[in-house]
Amino acid sequence: MINKSVKHKGVIFDLDGVITDTAEYHYLAWKKLADELNVYFDREINENLKGISRIESLEIILKKSDKFFSEEEKYYLADKKNEYYKEMIKRMTPKDLLPGVVDLIKELKDRGIKIAVASVSKNAKTVLSNLGLIETFDYIVDAEKIKNGKPDPEIFLNAAAGIDVEPKLCIGIEDSKAGIEAINRAGMVSIGVGNYETVKGADIVLKDLSDPLPILNLL
Ligand code: BG6
Ligand code: MG
């Protein structure tokens, strides 16, 4: 919820699809697996996987299959997808940052705003290293630090505690429906980027971060 008289002191970024386009690599890796399994999968279904853990994503994909998969088979398949994904992120460099990200981070740092990353990905630290951003953020929350994934607010509340800023003074940025819900439930201002239908529950929706004025106006 936006209270315009409040000066926000912290900004919490999701990683995949906000800082870099790994959301596309997640899609391509799932698509490869789904094709191998002869299971129908498209970009519309993929929108529901954004922000959701690896194994939960697989469960959603397998709903389109009439076959039974044991827990062991599911872990094997999730691992297989992750191998495809890891191959794709190997070649990432700082050139793979999405528009506006570098400038926004610099502006926030110049203004003394604390910044954090809140990602449910087990690959978050590898991606941040490849992007040259591992030392940039004041705090990083990934899958290791949380019990409940998005849309539970835990990951954003953990990030706020990590940068020592009250949740109501934080802004969260997300490209997923589950992530926007998590930010809203954490009592923060939510900024949605990317697919409009997916992030329409956000307080502010932006195409990307190349024009960050609506965010800077909240500081
Ligand atoms: C999220 C992505 O950031 O991380 C999801 O939006 C992904 O699509 C999730 O499933 C888990 O990622 P990983 O790297 O642990 O498989
Ligand atoms: Mg995301």
XYZ file of N, CA and C and ligand atoms in Angstrom:
674
model
N 0.838 -1.202 0.000
C 0.000 0.000 0.000
C 0.876 1.256 0.000
N 0.487 2.245 -0.789
C 1.329 3.437 -0.872
C 0.838 4.525 0.075
N 1.767 5.001 0.922
C 1.496 6.180 1.727
C 2.520 7.213 1.268
N 2.035 8.219 0.502
C 2.970 9.126 -0.169
C 3.783 9.989 0.780
N 3.305 10.117 2.045
C 4.063 10.965 2.981
C 5.231 10.203 3.618
N 5.306 8.899 3.362
C 6.384 8.081 3.954
C 7.623 8.116 3.071
N 8.789 8.304 3.727
C 10.040 8.227 2.966
C 10.606 6.830 3.155
N 10.596 6.046 2.093
C 11.033 4.655 2.184
C 12.556 4.567 2.267
N 13.028 3.563 3.014
C 14.471 3.487 3.312
C 15.137 2.224 2.776
N 14.314 1.286 2.253
C 14.899 0.037 1.756
C 14.201 -0.419 0.489
N 14.977 -1.013 -0.426
C 14.389 -1.577 -1.648
C 14.850 -3.025 -1.772
N 13.860 -3.922 -1.942
C 14.143 -5.365 -2.009
C 13.799 -5.868 -3.416
N 14.820 -6.386 -4.084
C 14.664 -6.841 -5.472
C 14.493 -8.358 -5.526
N 13.525 -8.816 -6.310
C 13.536 -10.211 -6.743
C 14.674 -10.298 -7.767
N 15.151 -11.514 -8.036
C 16.273 -11.657 -8.978
C 15.804 -12.055 -10.387
N 15.266 -13.289 -10.507
C 14.895 -13.820 -11.826
C 13.758 -13.000 -12.432
N 14.016 -12.328 -13.565
C 12.977 -11.556 -14.240
C 12.898 -10.107 -13.802
N 13.685 -9.726 -12.783
C 13.702 -8.318 -12.332
C 15.090 -7.723 -12.581
N 16.119 -8.429 -12.113
C 17.493 -7.948 -12.275
C 18.069 -8.443 -13.602
N 17.677 -9.657 -13.958
C 18.186 -10.274 -15.189
C 17.120 -11.202 -15.759
N 17.270 -11.563 -17.036
C 16.197 -12.306 -17.683
C 16.305 -13.818 -17.495
N 16.703 -14.278 -16.338
C 16.760 -15.713 -16.078
C 15.370 -16.346 -16.082
N 14.312 -15.519 -15.958
C 12.946 -16.064 -16.049
C 12.788 -16.773 -17.396
N 13.412 -16.232 -18.437
C 13.348 -16.838 -19.770
C 14.109 -18.176 -19.779
N 15.257 -18.223 -19.124
C 16.023 -19.482 -19.069
C 15.259 -20.549 -18.279
N 14.594 -20.135 -17.180
C 13.778 -21.102 -16.433
C 12.717 -21.683 -17.375
N 12.070 -20.799 -18.147
C 11.039 -21.263 -19.084
C 11.630 -22.246 -20.095
N 12.758 -21.874 -20.713
C 13.341 -22.728 -21.755
C 13.752 -24.097 -21.198
N 14.281 -24.109 -19.976
C 14.700 -25.374 -19.367
C 13.482 -26.250 -19.048
N 12.405 -25.654 -18.527
C 11.174 -26.431 -18.268
C 10.569 -26.935 -19.571
N 10.624 -26.080 -20.594
C 10.031 -26.451 -21.895
C 10.753 -27.677 -22.460
N 12.086 -27.677 -22.339
C 12.880 -28.806 -22.838
C 12.463 -30.100 -22.102
N 12.331 -29.999 -20.795
C 11.943 -31.171 -20.000
C 10.520 -31.627 -20.367
N 9.596 -30.658 -20.454
C 8.196 -30.992 -20.758
C 8.095 -31.653 -22.133
N 8.833 -31.149 -23.122
C 8.813 -31.748 -24.461
C 9.316 -33.189 -24.407
N 10.374 -33.405 -23.621
C 10.909 -34.771 -23.503
C 9.878 -35.722 -22.895
N 9.066 -35.167 -21.976
C 8.056 -35.996 -21.299
C 6.743 -36.072 -22.076
N 6.700 -35.332 -23.209
C 5.455 -35.228 -23.982
C 4.318 -34.626 -23.180
N 4.648 -33.639 -22.367
C 3.642 -32.962 -21.544
C 3.433 -31.560 -22.113
N 2.165 -31.144 -22.274
C 1.891 -29.814 -22.824
C 2.349 -28.725 -21.859
N 3.097 -27.752 -22.390
C 3.583 -26.641 -21.561
C 3.754 -25.429 -22.457
N 3.232 -24.281 -22.023
C 3.415 -23.069 -22.834
C 3.709 -21.869 -21.923
N 3.877 -20.705 -22.553
C 4.259 -19.504 -21.798
C 3.185 -19.071 -20.808
N 1.912 -19.362 -21.136
C 0.834 -18.974 -20.229
C 0.926 -19.773 -18.926
N 1.150 -21.073 -19.053
C 1.318 -21.908 -17.849
C 2.558 -21.428 -17.097
N 3.596 -21.084 -17.877
C 4.856 -20.660 -17.268
C 4.700 -19.426 -16.361
N 3.746 -18.540 -16.687
C 3.552 -17.344 -15.843
C 3.272 -17.737 -14.385
N 2.599 -18.898 -14.197
C 2.276 -19.356 -12.828
C 3.474 -19.957 -12.106
N 4.548 -20.227 -12.844
C 5.730 -20.829 -12.211
C 6.674 -19.762 -11.672
N 6.491 -18.518 -12.147
C 7.401 -17.451 -11.719
C 7.306 -17.249 -10.207
N 8.442 -17.226 -9.558
C 8.477 -16.993 -8.111
C 8.240 -18.241 -7.276
N 7.944 -19.356 -7.936
C 7.576 -20.607 -7.259
C 8.790 -21.543 -7.253
N 8.948 -22.324 -6.188
C 10.131 -23.191 -6.058
C 10.201 -24.238 -7.176
N 11.379 -24.821 -7.311
C 11.623 -25.782 -8.390
C 10.631 -26.948 -8.344
N 10.466 -27.526 -7.175
C 9.636 -28.730 -7.078
C 8.144 -28.387 -7.235
N 7.739 -27.225 -6.718
C 6.336 -26.796 -6.914
C 6.064 -26.527 -8.398
N 7.075 -25.991 -9.083
C 6.923 -25.728 -10.521
C 6.696 -27.031 -11.266
N 7.497 -28.046 -10.923
C 7.362 -29.351 -11.578
C 5.959 -29.924 -11.341
N 5.470 -29.790 -10.094
C 4.123 -30.305 -9.773
C 3.087 -29.664 -10.696
N 3.205 -28.361 -10.937
C 2.243 -27.660 -11.811
C 2.344 -28.215 -13.239
N 3.574 -28.405 -13.721
C 3.771 -28.923 -15.088
C 3.176 -30.331 -15.225
N 3.397 -31.168 -14.213
C 2.956 -32.571 -14.307
C 1.436 -32.736 -14.210
N 0.732 -31.654 -13.820
C -0.737 -31.722 -13.809
C -1.284 -32.024 -15.196
N -0.506 -31.650 -16.232
C -0.947 -31.889 -17.618
C -0.622 -33.303 -18.088
N -0.014 -34.110 -17.220
C 0.332 -35.470 -17.613
C -0.635 -36.443 -16.948
N -0.969 -37.532 -17.649
C -1.856 -38.514 -17.005
C -1.054 -39.639 -16.346
N 0.284 -39.529 -16.419
C 1.134 -40.569 -15.816
C 1.341 -40.310 -14.330
N 1.684 -41.374 -13.594
C 2.020 -41.216 -12.176
C 3.540 -41.107 -12.041
N 3.994 -40.155 -11.231
C 5.433 -40.014 -10.986
C 5.684 -40.167 -9.492
N 6.605 -41.049 -9.142
C 6.939 -41.225 -7.722
C 7.733 -40.001 -7.249
N 7.865 -39.843 -5.933
C 8.636 -38.716 -5.378
C 10.067 -38.750 -5.920
N 10.618 -39.966 -6.009
C 11.991 -40.126 -6.491
C 12.119 -39.654 -7.944
N 11.134 -40.036 -8.761
C 11.153 -39.605 -10.167
C 11.025 -38.085 -10.274
N 10.189 -37.521 -9.392
C 10.011 -36.065 -9.428
C 11.326 -35.350 -9.097
N 12.044 -35.853 -8.079
C 13.323 -35.218 -7.738
C 14.324 -35.365 -8.880
N 14.284 -36.521 -9.554
C 15.173 -36.752 -10.685
C 14.862 -35.740 -11.804
N 13.555 -35.540 -12.075
C 13.159 -34.622 -13.154
C 13.492 -33.164 -12.816
N 13.266 -32.796 -11.553
C 13.580 -31.417 -11.132
C 15.082 -31.166 -11.267
N 15.855 -32.187 -10.960
C 17.301 -32.079 -11.062
C 17.748 -31.957 -12.520
N 17.078 -32.711 -13.369
C 17.383 -32.684 -14.797
C 17.130 -31.273 -15.353
N 15.969 -30.713 -14.976
C 15.677 -29.333 -15.407
C 16.759 -28.390 -14.916
N 17.203 -28.584 -13.674
C 18.214 -27.688 -13.123
C 19.538 -27.799 -13.883
N 19.867 -28.994 -14.353
C 21.095 -29.162 -15.146
C 20.978 -28.365 -16.451
N 19.812 -28.405 -17.099
C 19.603 -27.619 -18.331
C 19.761 -26.124 -18.009
N 19.161 -25.732 -16.894
C 19.192 -24.319 -16.497
C 20.634 -23.865 -16.198
N 21.367 -24.707 -15.466
C 22.742 -24.328 -15.092
C 23.625 -24.172 -16.325
N 23.376 -24.987 -17.320
C 24.128 -24.889 -18.580
C 23.850 -23.518 -19.224
N 22.592 -23.063 -19.132
C 22.200 -21.783 -19.752
C 22.788 -20.579 -19.019
N 22.899 -20.672 -17.685
C 23.372 -19.483 -16.938
C 24.906 -19.397 -16.874
N 25.576 -20.453 -17.330
C 27.048 -20.473 -17.306
C 27.663 -19.283 -18.027
N 27.049 -18.935 -19.155
C 27.637 -17.896 -20.005
C 27.131 -16.494 -19.680
N 26.431 -16.324 -18.559
C 25.910 -14.986 -18.221
C 27.038 -14.068 -17.788
N 26.903 -12.793 -18.136
C 27.899 -11.783 -17.733
C 27.132 -10.519 -17.317
N 27.836 -9.482 -16.834
C 27.133 -8.234 -16.479
C 26.328 -7.635 -17.640
N 26.612 -8.077 -18.873
C 25.832 -7.569 -20.022
C 24.389 -8.073 -19.969
N 24.133 -9.082 -19.153
C 22.787 -9.663 -19.081
C 21.877 -8.988 -18.053
N 22.306 -7.844 -17.529
C 21.421 -7.116 -16.604
C 20.291 -6.473 -17.397
N 19.092 -6.456 -16.832
C 17.946 -5.867 -17.538
C 18.054 -4.337 -17.551
N 17.366 -3.666 -18.502
C 17.468 -2.211 -18.640
C 17.184 -1.475 -17.323
N 18.034 -0.511 -17.012
C 17.798 0.363 -15.859
C 18.308 -0.146 -14.523
N 18.683 -1.416 -14.452
C 19.049 -1.993 -13.149
C 20.307 -1.336 -12.564
N 21.358 -1.215 -13.389
C 22.622 -0.644 -12.896
C 22.396 0.789 -12.385
N 21.706 1.598 -13.192
C 21.489 3.005 -12.821
C 20.635 3.112 -11.554
N 19.617 2.264 -11.437
C 18.762 2.328 -10.245
C 19.557 1.953 -8.993
N 20.362 0.903 -9.082
C 21.152 0.479 -7.919
C 22.097 1.617 -7.503
N 22.731 2.246 -8.489
C 23.679 3.337 -8.190
C 22.951 4.506 -7.505
N 21.792 4.864 -8.056
C 21.012 5.982 -7.504
C 20.588 5.682 -6.051
N 20.157 4.449 -5.808
C 19.719 4.065 -4.454
C 20.889 4.138 -3.486
N 22.040 3.647 -3.927
C 23.228 3.672 -3.060
C 23.654 5.120 -2.773
N 23.623 5.967 -3.800
C 23.990 7.386 -3.621
C 23.082 8.059 -2.595
N 21.819 7.608 -2.558
C 20.857 8.219 -1.618
C 20.865 7.542 -0.250
N 21.740 6.570 -0.058
C 21.852 5.893 1.242
C 20.715 4.920 1.524
N 20.050 4.468 0.466
C 18.958 3.491 0.622
C 19.562 2.085 0.704
N 19.081 1.290 1.653
C 19.575 -0.094 1.788
C 18.931 -0.970 0.706
N 19.713 -1.873 0.139
C 19.165 -2.744 -0.917
C 19.413 -4.219 -0.601
N 18.414 -5.037 -0.959
C 18.520 -6.481 -0.714
C 17.970 -7.249 -1.914
N 18.331 -8.532 -1.980
C 17.748 -9.444 -2.966
C 16.929 -10.483 -2.213
N 15.726 -10.785 -2.708
C 14.882 -11.839 -2.122
C 14.503 -12.804 -3.235
N 15.238 -13.928 -3.325
C 14.988 -14.896 -4.392
C 14.838 -16.293 -3.807
N 13.843 -17.038 -4.279
C 13.674 -18.418 -3.801
C 14.576 -19.393 -4.564
N 15.399 -18.863 -5.470
C 16.241 -19.748 -6.293
C 17.471 -20.244 -5.549
N 17.743 -21.557 -5.712
C 18.961 -22.128 -5.142
C 20.177 -21.719 -5.969
N 19.932 -21.154 -7.141
C 21.026 -20.701 -8.008
C 21.276 -19.194 -7.878
N 20.611 -18.537 -6.929
C 20.674 -17.065 -6.858
C 22.113 -16.545 -6.730
N 22.902 -17.173 -5.869
C 24.267 -16.648 -5.648
C 25.140 -16.831 -6.895
N 24.956 -17.940 -7.611
C 25.724 -18.152 -8.856
C 25.355 -17.070 -9.873
N 24.041 -16.812 -10.006
C 23.593 -15.805 -10.973
C 24.145 -14.424 -10.587
N 24.050 -14.077 -9.308
C 24.553 -12.766 -8.870
C 26.061 -12.656 -9.098
N 26.806 -13.748 -8.887
C 28.259 -13.724 -9.133
C 28.530 -13.495 -10.612
N 27.814 -14.242 -11.465
C 28.034 -14.100 -12.909
C 27.720 -12.680 -13.387
N 26.769 -12.037 -12.712
C 26.381 -10.669 -13.095
C 27.316 -9.620 -12.484
N 28.238 -10.064 -11.631
C 29.166 -9.130 -10.977
C 28.501 -8.365 -9.844
N 27.428 -8.943 -9.251
C 26.661 -8.200 -8.230
C 26.718 -8.827 -6.838
N 27.580 -9.829 -6.650
C 27.527 -10.560 -5.384
C 27.896 -9.691 -4.174
N 28.712 -8.659 -4.390
C 29.107 -7.777 -3.280
C 28.244 -6.506 -3.222
N 27.341 -6.341 -4.181
C 26.629 -5.066 -4.337
C 25.532 -4.845 -3.302
N 24.817 -5.930 -2.960
C 23.643 -5.770 -2.092
C 24.020 -5.826 -0.611
N 23.249 -5.111 0.202
C 23.509 -5.119 1.644
C 23.147 -6.465 2.249
N 22.223 -7.177 1.597
C 21.765 -8.453 2.149
C 21.114 -9.279 1.042
N 21.328 -10.601 1.106
C 20.733 -11.507 0.107
C 19.971 -12.621 0.846
N 18.694 -12.806 0.507
C 17.952 -13.968 1.022
C 17.710 -14.896 -0.156
N 18.126 -16.156 -0.016
C 17.815 -17.142 -1.055
C 17.108 -18.324 -0.409
N 16.936 -19.410 -1.155
C 16.165 -20.563 -0.679
C 16.674 -21.106 0.660
N 17.983 -20.991 0.893
C 18.573 -21.550 2.126
C 18.059 -20.889 3.400
N 17.699 -19.605 3.313
C 17.360 -18.856 4.531
C 15.884 -18.893 4.913
N 15.033 -19.509 4.084
C 13.591 -19.437 4.370
C 12.927 -20.814 4.437
N 11.793 -20.844 5.160
C 11.016 -22.084 5.256
C 9.881 -22.067 4.233
N 9.248 -20.894 4.071
C 8.075 -20.787 3.200
C 8.378 -19.940 1.973
N 8.009 -20.476 0.804
C 8.239 -19.714 -0.431
C 7.171 -18.653 -0.646
N 7.344 -17.836 -1.687
C 6.321 -16.868 -2.088
C 5.089 -17.665 -2.483
N 3.852 -17.273 -2.207
C 3.394 -15.935 -1.784
C 3.450 -15.664 -0.279
N 4.058 -16.572 0.510
C 4.217 -16.268 1.928
C 5.147 -15.037 2.028
N 4.850 -14.125 2.952
C 5.686 -12.905 3.041
C 7.062 -13.127 3.677
N 7.323 -14.355 4.184
C 8.557 -14.591 4.960
C 9.827 -14.063 4.294
N 9.992 -14.318 3.009
C 11.261 -13.952 2.345
C 11.470 -12.430 2.332
N 10.376 -11.670 2.147
C 10.514 -10.199 2.149
C 10.707 -9.676 3.575
N 10.050 -10.296 4.534
C 10.236 -9.872 5.936
C 11.661 -10.189 6.394
N 12.194 -11.328 5.960
C 13.569 -11.699 6.275
C 14.539 -10.666 5.662
N 14.264 -10.264 4.421
C 15.135 -9.279 3.751
C 15.097 -7.932 4.482
N 13.885 -7.517 4.901
C 13.754 -6.238 5.621
C 14.553 -6.288 6.926
N 14.448 -7.424 7.639
C 15.206 -7.572 8.894
C 16.709 -7.537 8.592
N 17.101 -8.172 7.485
C 18.522 -8.228 7.103
C 19.122 -6.868 6.800
N 18.315 -5.949 6.280
C 18.833 -4.591 6.016
C 18.441 -3.629 7.142
N 17.762 -4.180 8.168
C 17.381 -3.401 9.342
C 16.490 -2.196 9.007
N 15.490 -2.459 8.164
C 14.509 -1.420 7.810
C 13.119 -2.002 8.091
N 12.258 -1.224 8.731
C 10.894 -1.701 9.007
C 10.181 -2.054 7.699
N 9.419 -3.159 7.665
C 8.727 -3.542 6.419
C 7.934 -2.384 5.792
N 7.256 -1.581 6.620
C 6.423 -0.514 6.025
C 7.268 0.602 5.372
N 8.587 0.555 5.602
C 9.462 1.531 4.946
C 10.229 0.893 3.769
N 9.772 -0.302 3.377
C 10.431 -1.013 2.272
C 9.568 -1.035 1.006
N 10.272 -1.103 -0.123
C 9.634 -1.261 -1.437
C 10.128 -2.594 -1.991
N 9.220 -3.426 -2.503
C 9.626 -4.701 -3.111
C 9.366 -4.670 -4.608
N 10.280 -5.265 -5.378
C 10.124 -5.279 -6.844
C 10.075 -6.723 -7.329
N 9.047 -7.053 -8.104
C 8.784 -8.436 -8.509
C 8.253 -8.535 -9.934
N 8.467 -9.706 -10.549
C 7.858 -9.982 -11.864
C 6.833 -11.116 -11.774
N 6.578 -11.627 -10.539
C 5.672 -12.777 -10.430
C 4.433 -12.444 -9.605
N 3.360 -13.193 -9.870
C 2.108 -13.001 -9.119
C 2.340 -13.365 -7.647
N 3.012 -14.509 -7.438
C 3.267 -14.966 -6.060
C 4.127 -13.946 -5.310
N 5.083 -13.349 -6.024
C 5.981 -12.370 -5.402
C 5.259 -11.084 -5.016
N 4.375 -10.613 -5.895
C 3.602 -9.392 -5.586
C 2.727 -9.647 -4.352
N 2.118 -10.815 -4.298
C 1.282 -11.146 -3.129
C 2.142 -11.170 -1.856
N 3.337 -11.735 -1.961
C 4.236 -11.799 -0.795
C 4.599 -10.390 -0.308
N 4.901 -9.492 -1.247
C 5.257 -8.110 -0.881
C 4.063 -7.426 -0.220
N 2.889 -7.579 -0.842
C 1.685 -6.935 -0.290
C 1.389 -7.453 1.121
N 1.544 -8.777 1.304
C 1.268 -9.354 2.635
C 2.324 -8.938 3.651
N 3.523 -8.574 3.173
C 4.577 -8.102 4.087
C 4.346 -6.645 4.488
N 3.343 -5.994 3.882
C 3.025 -4.602 4.226
C 3.959 -3.596 3.581
N 4.547 -3.973 2.466
C 5.478 -3.088 1.742
C 4.794 -2.529 0.490
N 5.429 -1.526 -0.124
C 4.934 -1.050 -1.421
C 5.391 -2.048 -2.474
N 4.477 -2.480 -3.346
C 4.861 -3.454 -4.375
C 4.989 -2.795 -5.745
N 6.114 -3.108 -6.405
C 6.346 -2.632 -7.773
C 6.366 -3.873 -8.662
N 5.498 -3.916 -9.661
C 5.467 -5.050 -10.588
C 6.147 -4.676 -11.888
N 6.992 -5.563 -12.406
C 7.608 -5.329 -13.720
C 7.302 -6.516 -14.633
N 7.301 -6.245 -15.936
C 7.106 -7.332 -16.905
C 5.656 -7.495 -17.322
N 5.210 -8.746 -17.412
C 3.874 -9.072 -17.920
C 2.765 -8.421 -17.067
N 1.965 -7.538 -17.700
C 0.964 -6.770 -16.949
C -0.043 -7.670 -16.230
N -0.566 -8.662 -16.937
C -1.578 -9.548 -16.340
C -1.036 -10.233 -15.082
N 0.249 -10.609 -15.132
C 0.863 -11.335 -14.017
C 1.022 -10.453 -12.781
N 1.399 -9.188 -12.989
C 1.741 -8.334 -11.835
C 0.694 -7.250 -11.552
N -0.512 -7.417 -12.097
C -1.494 -6.329 -11.952
C -1.937 -6.086 -10.502
N -1.615 -6.994 -9.593
C -1.947 -6.766 -8.181
C -0.972 -5.838 -7.472
N 0.022 -5.329 -8.201
C 1.037 -4.458 -7.585
C 0.519 -3.032 -7.394
N 1.113 -2.296 -6.445
C 0.728 -0.886 -6.238
C 1.097 -0.055 -7.466
N 2.261 -0.361 -8.051
C 2.725 0.355 -9.245
C 3.212 -0.693 -10.239
N 2.786 -0.569 -11.503
C 3.264 -1.513 -12.529
C 4.129 -0.743 -13.527
N 5.331 -1.273 -13.788
C 6.250 -0.657 -14.747
C 6.626 -1.685 -15.802
N 6.965 -1.196 -17.006
C 7.389 -2.107 -18.078
C 8.698 -2.783 -17.656
N 9.641 -1.959 -17.229
C 10.925 -2.449 -16.697
C 11.465 -1.341 -15.795
N 12.747 -1.390 -15.448
C 13.273 -0.398 -14.496
C 14.009 0.755 -15.188
N 13.789 0.890 -16.522
C 14.520 1.944 -17.232
C 14.009 3.350 -16.889
N 12.759 3.462 -16.411
C 12.292 4.761 -15.923
C 11.859 4.591 -14.467
N 12.830 4.735 -13.537
C 12.531 4.410 -12.131
C 11.909 5.553 -11.334
N 11.506 6.649 -12.014
C 10.977 7.816 -11.283
C 9.876 7.468 -10.282
N 8.899 6.616 -10.667
C 7.844 6.277 -9.683
C 8.419 5.648 -8.407
N 9.567 4.977 -8.523
C 10.201 4.390 -7.322
C 10.942 5.486 -6.558
N 11.704 6.303 -7.282
C 12.503 7.351 -6.626
C 11.597 8.362 -5.904
N 10.374 8.555 -6.416
C 9.434 9.487 -5.773
C 8.959 9.000 -4.404
N 9.200 7.726 -4.109
C 8.756 7.164 -2.826
C 9.843 7.237 -1.754
N 11.036 7.785 -2.118
C 12.151 7.779 -1.168
C 12.217 9.077 -0.378
C 12.440 -18.175 -8.867
C 11.925 -18.294 -10.274
O 13.183 -17.007 -8.745
O 13.258 -19.300 -8.531
C 11.223 -19.627 -10.472
O 11.033 -17.234 -10.550
C 12.147 -20.776 -10.054
O 10.845 -19.753 -11.818
C 12.596 -20.552 -8.624
O 11.464 -22.025 -10.150
C 13.533 -21.659 -8.111
O 14.737 -21.591 -8.808
P 15.859 -22.709 -8.770
O 17.038 -22.015 -9.429
O 16.130 -23.028 -7.326
O 15.379 -23.884 -9.534
Mg 11.065 -13.394 -10.547
